[in-house]
């Protein structure tokens, strides 16, 4: 049963060299408070498995990443993730690049203790050239079709962010898309859930099909109000586009990034939230006096 | 209608929207998946006019009951298509996608992953996204807002989307769902309707010389006789684009007049 933990306790339970799965999709419902805490920690040499967004970017910028396993890294409303690009172009990280359907089949295999799952996705493409060790498998039936054998994506730990969770670790999403968070939870040896708001057991409400993550797969749960910021969440927690633009613009220039990191990332999560609040306040005031 | 909308000439962006819409003609009841402003508008325009069976989304997880304006809320919803089900639908096949491409070659291999040596790219782009699965399992078209020799190259640096030569090499079993329909650019419409499946110039947009397309393409195009002009939008199509689907004219940010 999931235990209520602090951000620091969760990150403190991780080790350098681990393979860490991160839920959400692009710049959508990412466990950003936990990602920020990893950036502050002494962890290094991580393999990050993600439908990548600013989670991957921030971890690359903080020098925490050895390898990224992903079908893409994007900020959605801004197509390209600047820190991920820089890390790839400087050769700072290794990259395992899958088609996004292949990636889901890898998660499905990992979540169900299968060594691989077959799919057409990847055939004929250069994914088979650039991912070492990726193999095909032939159908034993009459069709004899050759398919890609996507290896199971398993992880030492997964981090997912949900709109609501209870103190036992059951989690619910409020938006239109669950992404693949339940598969991340099942494919990892341990899963940690952060949530916008924590309730007592039985208090999650809503249609049962929105109860995405079960406590049977959750090791720890933490309440992180606005912890998905600046990515999009369910109703009331839309992506902070203005701040994301500020992030991307800062990331494109070393001096601006140093200023961004100093202002937003040098303290704990409460300091981050306060710095963001003040940034918006100043932004608004400047907008009014313009 | 007013004289203004009755006589005003279509802009290049509006011609592109209609050329994109034509990609889905005859598809019937499939998901019209699109990336890029003009192709999203094209999918919704096709559904509004000659291909009413198409399914379109709000740009997110919702299948809308009616084709909605670009960037507008879903309104009434007829179905749910979160990313996980979208990825399964790729395998199912009732889908025709129109993607973008940073590079494309004469057999329709495309790259959205990285420019230069993959191991240490000169320019890291998106990553392959769903391009490998899309092209091997679904009819696929491309929308390229800026036709140039930077995009139309002799050889792509990383095959994200599978072209006809790569598909043929897989044999008939693995390639039986592969099919590239058309490539729409800001200058022209192209397809692969040649014996060896190399790229052919189908039409040039009004005001574009054939030579301009040839110059902007980094490989030899198949050109058969006189190349016709891309069809101009009908009045009703212009009304739908301007008044219903894209009243803020976001299409003009993608394709300049």
XYZ file of C-alpha atoms in Angstrom:
547
model
C 0.000 0.000 0.000
C 1.372 3.383 -0.974
C 2.809 5.390 1.867
C 2.461 9.148 2.089
C 5.940 10.531 1.545
C 7.615 13.873 0.987
C 9.205 14.937 -2.303
C 12.614 14.634 -0.655
C 11.890 11.140 0.709
C 10.864 9.910 -2.747
C 13.916 11.334 -4.482
C 16.098 10.152 -1.575
C 14.969 6.565 -2.239
C 16.355 6.671 -5.801
C 19.933 5.814 -6.762
C 22.328 7.024 -9.402
C 22.441 4.791 -12.473
C 18.775 3.825 -12.200
C 16.304 3.591 -15.057
C 13.512 6.041 -14.272
C 10.195 6.105 -16.139
C 8.310 9.379 -16.279
C 4.582 9.444 -17.076
C 2.572 12.089 -18.905
C 3.139 12.997 -22.551
C 5.175 15.843 -24.060
C 4.295 18.908 -22.027
C 1.240 17.284 -20.444
C 0.717 16.106 -16.851
C 4.394 15.608 -16.049
C 5.542 15.057 -12.416
C 7.514 18.288 -12.602
C 7.878 18.806 -8.818
C 9.620 15.409 -8.590
C 11.719 16.216 -11.676
C 12.786 19.520 -10.117
C 13.728 17.652 -6.941
C 15.882 15.210 -8.929
C 17.594 18.205 -10.518
C 18.438 19.474 -6.996
C 19.653 16.048 -5.825
C 23.048 14.390 -6.172
C 21.640 11.682 -8.495
C 23.503 11.154 -11.774
C 23.828 8.716 -14.670
C 20.079 8.129 -15.059
C 18.330 6.379 -17.925
C 15.071 8.260 -18.518
C 12.127 6.480 -20.192
C 9.530 9.010 -21.291
C 7.135 10.351 -23.900
C 9.468 13.258 -23.532
C 8.789 16.863 -22.675
C 10.338 19.437 -20.332
C 10.959 16.602 -17.835
C 13.653 15.257 -20.150
C 14.870 18.787 -20.924
C 15.311 19.828 -17.293
C 17.086 16.590 -16.380
C 19.435 16.985 -19.360
C 20.146 20.593 -18.388
C 20.990 19.490 -14.835
C 23.421 16.843 -16.127
C 21.460 13.954 -14.614
C 20.995 11.889 -17.769
C 23.122 9.208 -19.366
C 20.493 7.860 -21.769
C 17.066 8.906 -22.983
C 14.584 6.273 -24.212
C 11.797 8.079 -26.085
C 9.836 8.393 -29.329
C 10.073 12.197 -29.220
C 10.887 15.100 -26.942
C 8.608 18.113 -27.420
C 6.970 21.013 -25.600
C 3.827 20.548 -27.778
C 3.014 24.217 -28.365
C 6.740 24.687 -28.991
C 7.797 21.832 -31.247
C 11.377 21.268 -30.136
C 12.786 20.903 -26.602
C 15.902 23.131 -26.447
C 17.820 21.346 -23.654
C 17.275 17.911 -25.197
C 18.441 19.254 -28.561
C 21.563 20.736 -26.998
C 22.354 17.498 -25.158
C 21.987 15.461 -28.354
C 23.975 17.877 -30.478
C 26.846 18.055 -27.974
C 26.889 14.270 -27.580
C 26.232 14.597 -23.833
C 23.577 11.851 -23.807
C 22.832 8.529 -25.474
C 19.467 8.062 -27.145
C 17.259 5.023 -27.758
C 14.701 6.178 -30.291
C 11.403 4.301 -30.718
C 8.236 4.910 -32.687
C 5.545 6.035 -30.218
C 3.473 2.888 -30.813
C 6.572 0.706 -30.363
C 7.151 2.533 -27.097
C 3.630 1.672 -25.917
C 4.162 -1.989 -26.881
C 7.384 -1.903 -24.831
C 5.438 -0.591 -21.847
C 2.698 -3.198 -22.367
C 5.302 -5.965 -22.445
C 7.006 -4.568 -19.345
C 3.693 -4.219 -17.523
C 2.743 -7.835 -18.265
C 6.076 -9.614 -17.699
C 6.535 -10.451 -21.367
C 10.007 -10.308 -22.957
C 8.680 -8.524 -26.063
C 5.569 -7.775 -28.086
C 5.329 -7.877 -31.889
C 4.309 -4.899 -33.989
C 4.573 -3.651 -37.552
C 5.708 -0.225 -36.351
C 9.388 0.262 -37.073
C 9.629 -2.063 -40.098
C 11.452 -0.413 -42.988
C 12.452 2.599 -40.909
C 15.867 3.576 -39.577
C 14.730 2.819 -36.016
C 16.023 -0.693 -36.673
C 19.339 0.817 -37.774
C 19.914 3.154 -34.818
C 18.664 1.013 -31.923
C 21.318 -1.638 -31.293
C 20.053 -5.098 -30.526
C 16.525 -4.496 -31.803
C 15.331 -7.719 -33.463
C 12.437 -8.949 -35.565
C 10.325 -12.049 -34.954
C 8.541 -14.261 -37.474
C 4.948 -15.376 -37.075
C 4.753 -19.168 -36.460
C 1.469 -19.270 -38.370
C 0.842 -19.626 -42.097
C 1.279 -15.926 -42.850
C 4.918 -16.144 -41.745
C 4.933 -12.384 -41.324
C 8.032 -10.713 -39.933
C 7.403 -8.153 -37.196
C 9.456 -5.993 -34.858
C 9.950 -7.633 -31.451
C 9.805 -4.608 -29.160
C 11.677 -5.498 -25.961
C 9.921 -4.916 -22.640
C 10.465 -1.445 -21.221
C 11.031 -2.007 -17.536
C 12.164 0.513 -14.963
C 13.618 0.649 -11.496
C 11.156 3.364 -10.631
C 8.352 5.284 -12.332
C 7.176 8.797 -11.493
C 3.655 9.801 -12.498
C 1.569 12.878 -11.735
C -2.204 12.727 -11.291
C -4.831 15.358 -10.610
C -6.100 13.516 -7.525
C -4.774 10.700 -5.359
C -5.717 9.234 -1.995
C -3.395 8.589 0.921
C -3.111 4.914 -0.085
C -1.765 5.805 -3.529
C -4.860 5.296 -5.683
C -4.885 7.955 -8.403
C -7.455 9.640 -10.643
C -7.076 11.848 -13.725
C -9.490 14.697 -14.472
C -8.612 15.630 -18.065
C -9.550 13.851 -21.300
C -6.453 11.644 -21.548
C -4.930 9.114 -19.136
C -1.742 8.991 -21.252
C 0.124 5.753 -20.377
C 0.577 6.346 -16.641
C -0.975 3.055 -15.522
C 1.452 1.157 -17.761
C 4.405 3.072 -16.323
C 3.174 2.131 -12.834
C 2.913 -1.554 -13.751
C 6.161 -1.759 -15.741
C 8.311 -0.326 -12.933
C 9.608 -2.116 -9.864
C 8.395 0.853 -7.828
C 6.024 3.677 -8.733
C 5.728 7.046 -7.019
C 2.634 9.188 -7.545
C 2.555 12.939 -7.077
C -0.819 14.649 -7.139
C -2.302 18.124 -7.326
C -4.578 17.326 -4.382
C -4.665 14.445 -1.896
C -7.887 13.047 -0.419
C -8.808 10.382 2.121
C -9.444 6.814 0.877
C -12.872 6.651 -0.730
C -12.795 10.371 -1.507
C -11.602 10.298 -5.110
C -15.153 10.486 -6.531
C -15.910 10.583 -10.250
C -16.556 7.794 -12.754
C -14.659 4.621 -11.776
C -12.969 4.459 -15.191
C -11.029 7.619 -14.274
C -9.362 5.742 -11.369
C -6.230 5.134 -13.400
C -3.562 3.962 -10.971
C -4.161 1.402 -8.233
C -2.389 1.376 -4.881
C -1.256 -2.207 -5.622
C 1.285 -0.651 -7.992
C 2.243 2.366 -5.893
C 5.084 2.591 -3.396
C 4.710 6.201 -2.353
C 2.399 9.173 -2.871
C 2.961 12.880 -2.309
C 0.738 15.941 -2.570
C 2.388 18.599 -4.750
C -0.054 21.489 -5.372
C 0.690 22.861 -8.856
C 3.376 20.159 -9.024
C 2.631 19.557 -12.698
C 3.521 23.169 -13.521
C 4.241 24.310 -16.213
C 2.814 21.324 -18.114
C -0.889 20.840 -18.806
C -3.104 19.039 -16.312
C -6.824 18.426 -15.955
C -9.449 21.180 -15.786
C -8.126 24.232 -13.953
C -4.499 23.290 -14.517
C -3.947 24.102 -18.166
C -0.395 24.474 -19.437
C 1.249 27.753 -18.391
C 2.071 28.799 -21.960
C 3.620 32.134 -20.970
C 5.970 30.474 -18.524
C 6.784 27.665 -20.970
C 7.758 30.314 -23.554
C 9.985 31.914 -20.917
C 11.533 28.512 -20.169
C 12.213 27.769 -23.839
C 13.604 31.231 -24.589
C 15.890 31.025 -21.536
C 17.046 27.526 -22.471
C 18.243 28.747 -25.859
C 20.902 31.028 -24.320
C 23.465 30.085 -21.636
C 23.343 33.421 -19.804
C 19.559 33.533 -19.823
C 19.470 29.935 -18.612
C 21.776 30.728 -15.707
C 19.426 33.532 -14.713
C 16.389 31.245 -15.090
C 17.993 28.494 -12.993
C 19.043 30.987 -10.320
C 15.594 32.496 -10.126
C 13.428 29.366 -10.297
C 15.500 26.264 -9.630
C 17.929 27.190 -6.857
C 15.497 26.579 -3.996
C 12.942 23.948 -3.015
C 9.501 23.373 -4.534
C 7.849 26.055 -2.381
C 10.471 28.557 -3.533
C 9.793 27.564 -7.152
C 6.064 28.102 -6.796
C 6.615 31.461 -5.115
C 9.085 32.551 -7.820
C 6.569 31.601 -10.532
C 3.817 33.539 -8.733
C 6.028 36.616 -8.553
C 7.096 36.237 -12.180
C 3.442 36.288 -13.253
C 2.691 39.214 -10.974
C 5.520 41.270 -12.455
C 4.569 40.135 -15.930
C 1.017 41.347 -15.331
C 2.114 44.668 -13.839
C 4.499 45.280 -16.724
C 1.736 44.375 -19.151
C -0.570 46.968 -17.581
C 2.009 49.770 -17.623
C 3.123 49.112 -21.174
C -23.435 36.332 -50.108
C -21.711 39.689 -50.041
C -19.794 40.894 -53.051
C -16.586 40.665 -51.037
C -16.763 36.932 -50.479
C -18.367 36.352 -53.864
C -15.501 37.677 -55.945
C -12.382 37.699 -53.794
C -9.592 35.505 -55.133
C -8.369 32.626 -53.022
C -5.051 33.132 -51.251
C -2.217 30.628 -51.595
C -2.994 29.326 -48.085
C -6.618 28.717 -49.080
C -5.516 26.851 -52.199
C -3.282 24.719 -49.964
C -6.136 23.983 -47.551
C -8.273 22.699 -50.421
C -5.371 20.694 -51.884
C -4.885 19.093 -48.449
C -8.625 18.371 -48.192
C -8.445 16.525 -51.514
C -6.052 14.012 -49.943
C -8.991 12.476 -48.058
C -11.373 12.295 -51.040
C -12.903 8.850 -51.280
C -11.692 7.711 -47.855
C -15.142 7.290 -46.305
C -15.411 6.589 -42.591
C -11.841 6.850 -41.293
C -9.995 9.139 -38.930
C -8.497 12.096 -40.802
C -5.414 12.723 -38.663
C -3.515 15.892 -39.481
C -0.570 17.956 -38.279
C -0.036 21.556 -39.359
C -2.583 24.342 -39.791
C -3.486 23.895 -43.465
C -3.759 20.104 -43.219
C -5.945 20.273 -40.089
C -8.149 22.792 -41.872
C -8.120 20.557 -44.951
C -9.343 17.518 -43.000
C -12.182 19.512 -41.465
C -13.064 21.129 -44.804
C -13.234 17.719 -46.504
C -15.572 16.528 -43.763
C -17.711 19.668 -44.151
C -18.080 19.170 -47.892
C -17.331 16.109 -50.026
C -16.283 13.540 -47.396
C -18.848 13.775 -44.560
C -18.041 10.331 -43.159
C -14.576 11.384 -41.960
C -13.808 11.554 -38.248
C -11.881 14.553 -36.920
C -10.634 15.559 -33.475
C -10.418 18.716 -31.406
C -6.618 18.434 -31.633
C -6.724 16.422 -28.403
C -8.460 13.251 -27.234
C -11.981 14.078 -28.411
C -13.701 13.056 -31.648
C -15.972 15.987 -32.357
C -19.578 15.556 -33.483
C -19.013 18.277 -36.085
C -15.792 19.633 -37.618
C -14.885 22.557 -35.346
C -12.964 25.762 -35.972
C -9.190 25.654 -35.645
C -8.232 25.849 -31.954
C -11.879 25.927 -30.818
C -13.248 23.773 -27.975
C -14.637 20.407 -29.052
C -18.312 21.278 -28.523
C -20.481 18.166 -28.841
C -18.394 14.985 -28.828
C -19.045 11.685 -30.641
C -16.105 9.670 -29.425
C -13.003 9.368 -27.282
C -9.526 8.877 -28.700
C -6.848 9.286 -26.034
C -3.258 8.736 -27.194
C -3.264 5.034 -26.217
C -6.299 4.350 -28.411
C -4.912 6.526 -31.168
C -1.812 4.288 -31.189
C -4.023 1.190 -31.363
C -6.013 2.785 -34.197
C -2.778 3.060 -36.177
C -2.557 -0.733 -35.958
C -6.243 -1.094 -36.774
C -5.821 0.936 -39.937
C -9.014 3.005 -40.250
C -6.958 6.164 -40.448
C -5.349 8.364 -43.100
C -2.712 10.664 -41.663
C -1.188 13.800 -43.154
C 2.164 14.448 -41.492
C 4.902 17.027 -41.849
C 8.442 16.252 -42.994
C 11.731 18.038 -42.494
C 13.231 15.993 -45.347
C 11.609 13.881 -48.085
C 13.183 11.943 -50.966
C 11.888 10.835 -54.374
C 10.457 7.560 -53.020
C 8.725 9.264 -50.099
C 11.113 8.387 -47.294
C 10.787 11.185 -44.727
C 12.737 12.470 -41.752
C 11.457 14.326 -38.683
C 14.083 12.939 -36.327
C 17.480 14.589 -36.749
C 19.581 16.321 -39.406
C 23.131 15.100 -39.960
C 24.748 12.016 -38.469
C 22.148 10.419 -36.175
C 24.775 9.508 -33.558
C 25.748 13.160 -33.148
C 23.205 15.240 -35.059
C 23.869 18.685 -36.404
C 20.263 19.480 -35.573
C 18.114 17.328 -33.290
C 14.464 17.548 -34.321
C 11.385 15.892 -32.803
C 12.367 12.242 -32.907
C 10.580 9.713 -35.120
C 7.265 10.203 -33.247
C 4.641 7.943 -34.855
C 6.057 8.145 -38.382
C 7.348 4.540 -38.643
C 4.037 3.068 -37.467
C 1.908 5.500 -39.461
C 3.612 4.784 -42.754
C 3.734 1.000 -42.419
C 0.122 0.645 -41.238
C -1.930 3.578 -42.600
C -2.397 5.555 -45.782
C -0.106 8.560 -45.348
C 0.103 11.952 -47.024
C 2.407 14.881 -46.357
C 1.881 18.609 -45.956
C 5.030 20.680 -46.450
C 4.463 24.431 -46.016
C 7.801 25.472 -47.544
C 8.862 23.626 -50.686
C 12.667 23.869 -50.942
C 15.793 21.879 -51.718
C 16.415 21.739 -47.957
C 13.300 19.568 -47.613
C 13.227 17.778 -50.986
C 16.582 16.012 -50.807
C 18.216 13.124 -52.718
C 18.548 11.140 -49.488
C 17.068 11.723 -46.036
C 19.419 11.546 -43.045
C 17.170 9.269 -40.945
C 14.205 7.340 -42.312
C 11.374 8.136 -39.901
C 8.543 7.661 -42.420
C 8.892 4.685 -44.765
C 9.056 5.321 -48.522
C 8.016 3.054 -51.405
C 11.487 1.605 -52.027
C 11.892 0.641 -48.367
C 8.369 -0.826 -48.275
C 8.994 -2.855 -51.446
C 12.170 -4.274 -49.919
C 10.104 -5.629 -47.013
C 8.090 -7.826 -49.352
C 4.325 -8.037 -49.928
C 3.431 -9.298 -46.427
C 4.947 -6.555 -44.352
C 4.206 -3.768 -46.821
C 0.581 -4.553 -47.609
C -0.779 -1.628 -45.583
C 1.845 0.864 -46.781
C 0.680 3.583 -49.151
C 1.743 7.171 -49.659
C -1.087 9.133 -51.243
C -0.002 12.691 -51.952
C 2.392 15.433 -50.996
C 0.965 18.950 -50.794
C 3.313 21.928 -50.582
C 2.955 25.686 -50.789
C 3.813 25.393 -54.495
C 2.348 22.171 -55.815
C 0.664 18.797 -55.421
C 2.772 15.681 -55.956
C 2.203 11.933 -55.793
C 3.948 8.619 -56.476
C 1.775 7.411 -59.347
C 4.668 6.254 -61.509
C 5.776 2.712 -62.404
C 8.756 2.818 -60.015
C 6.888 4.838 -57.409
C 9.038 7.929 -57.671
C 7.632 11.380 -57.041
C 5.545 12.998 -59.757
C 4.357 16.565 -60.148
C 0.550 16.402 -60.261
C -0.322 20.102 -60.371
C 1.123 23.523 -59.634
C -0.809 26.086 -57.630
C -2.200 29.067 -59.548
C 0.608 31.578 -60.108
C 3.417 29.004 -59.728
C 5.606 28.117 -62.713
C 6.626 24.472 -63.146
C 10.261 25.600 -63.297
C 9.951 27.096 -59.814
C 8.949 23.702 -58.400
C 11.784 21.992 -60.273
C 14.289 24.501 -58.865
C 12.978 24.026 -55.340
C 13.311 20.224 -55.522
C 16.662 18.542 -54.834
C 16.009 15.533 -57.076
C 14.487 14.910 -60.485
C 10.700 14.983 -60.479
C 8.641 12.988 -62.922
C 6.815 15.509 -65.119
C 4.360 14.128 -67.661
C 3.395 16.616 -70.387
C 1.659 19.851 -69.482
C 1.221 20.132 -65.738
C -2.265 21.317 -64.820
C -3.111 23.995 -62.284
C -4.268 22.931 -58.792
C -8.001 23.456 -58.607
C -9.190 26.725 -57.115
C -11.459 26.662 -54.059
C -15.185 26.834 -54.694
C -17.111 29.749 -53.195
C -18.631 27.518 -50.521
C -15.188 26.203 -49.597
C -13.865 29.747 -49.248
C -16.812 30.654 -47.050
C -16.244 27.640 -44.809
C -12.506 28.343 -44.505
C -12.902 32.080 -43.860
C -16.055 32.213 -41.775
C -16.360 28.840 -40.077
C -13.058 26.938 -39.781
C -10.398 29.663 -39.543
C -11.899 33.111 -38.930
C -8.616 34.297 -37.367
C -6.761 33.409 -40.597
C -4.093 31.373 -38.788
C -3.476 29.674 -42.149
C -1.730 32.853 -43.304
C 0.926 32.390 -40.616
C 1.832 29.045 -42.155
C 1.665 30.043 -45.830
C 2.245 33.693 -46.739
C 0.077 35.187 -49.459
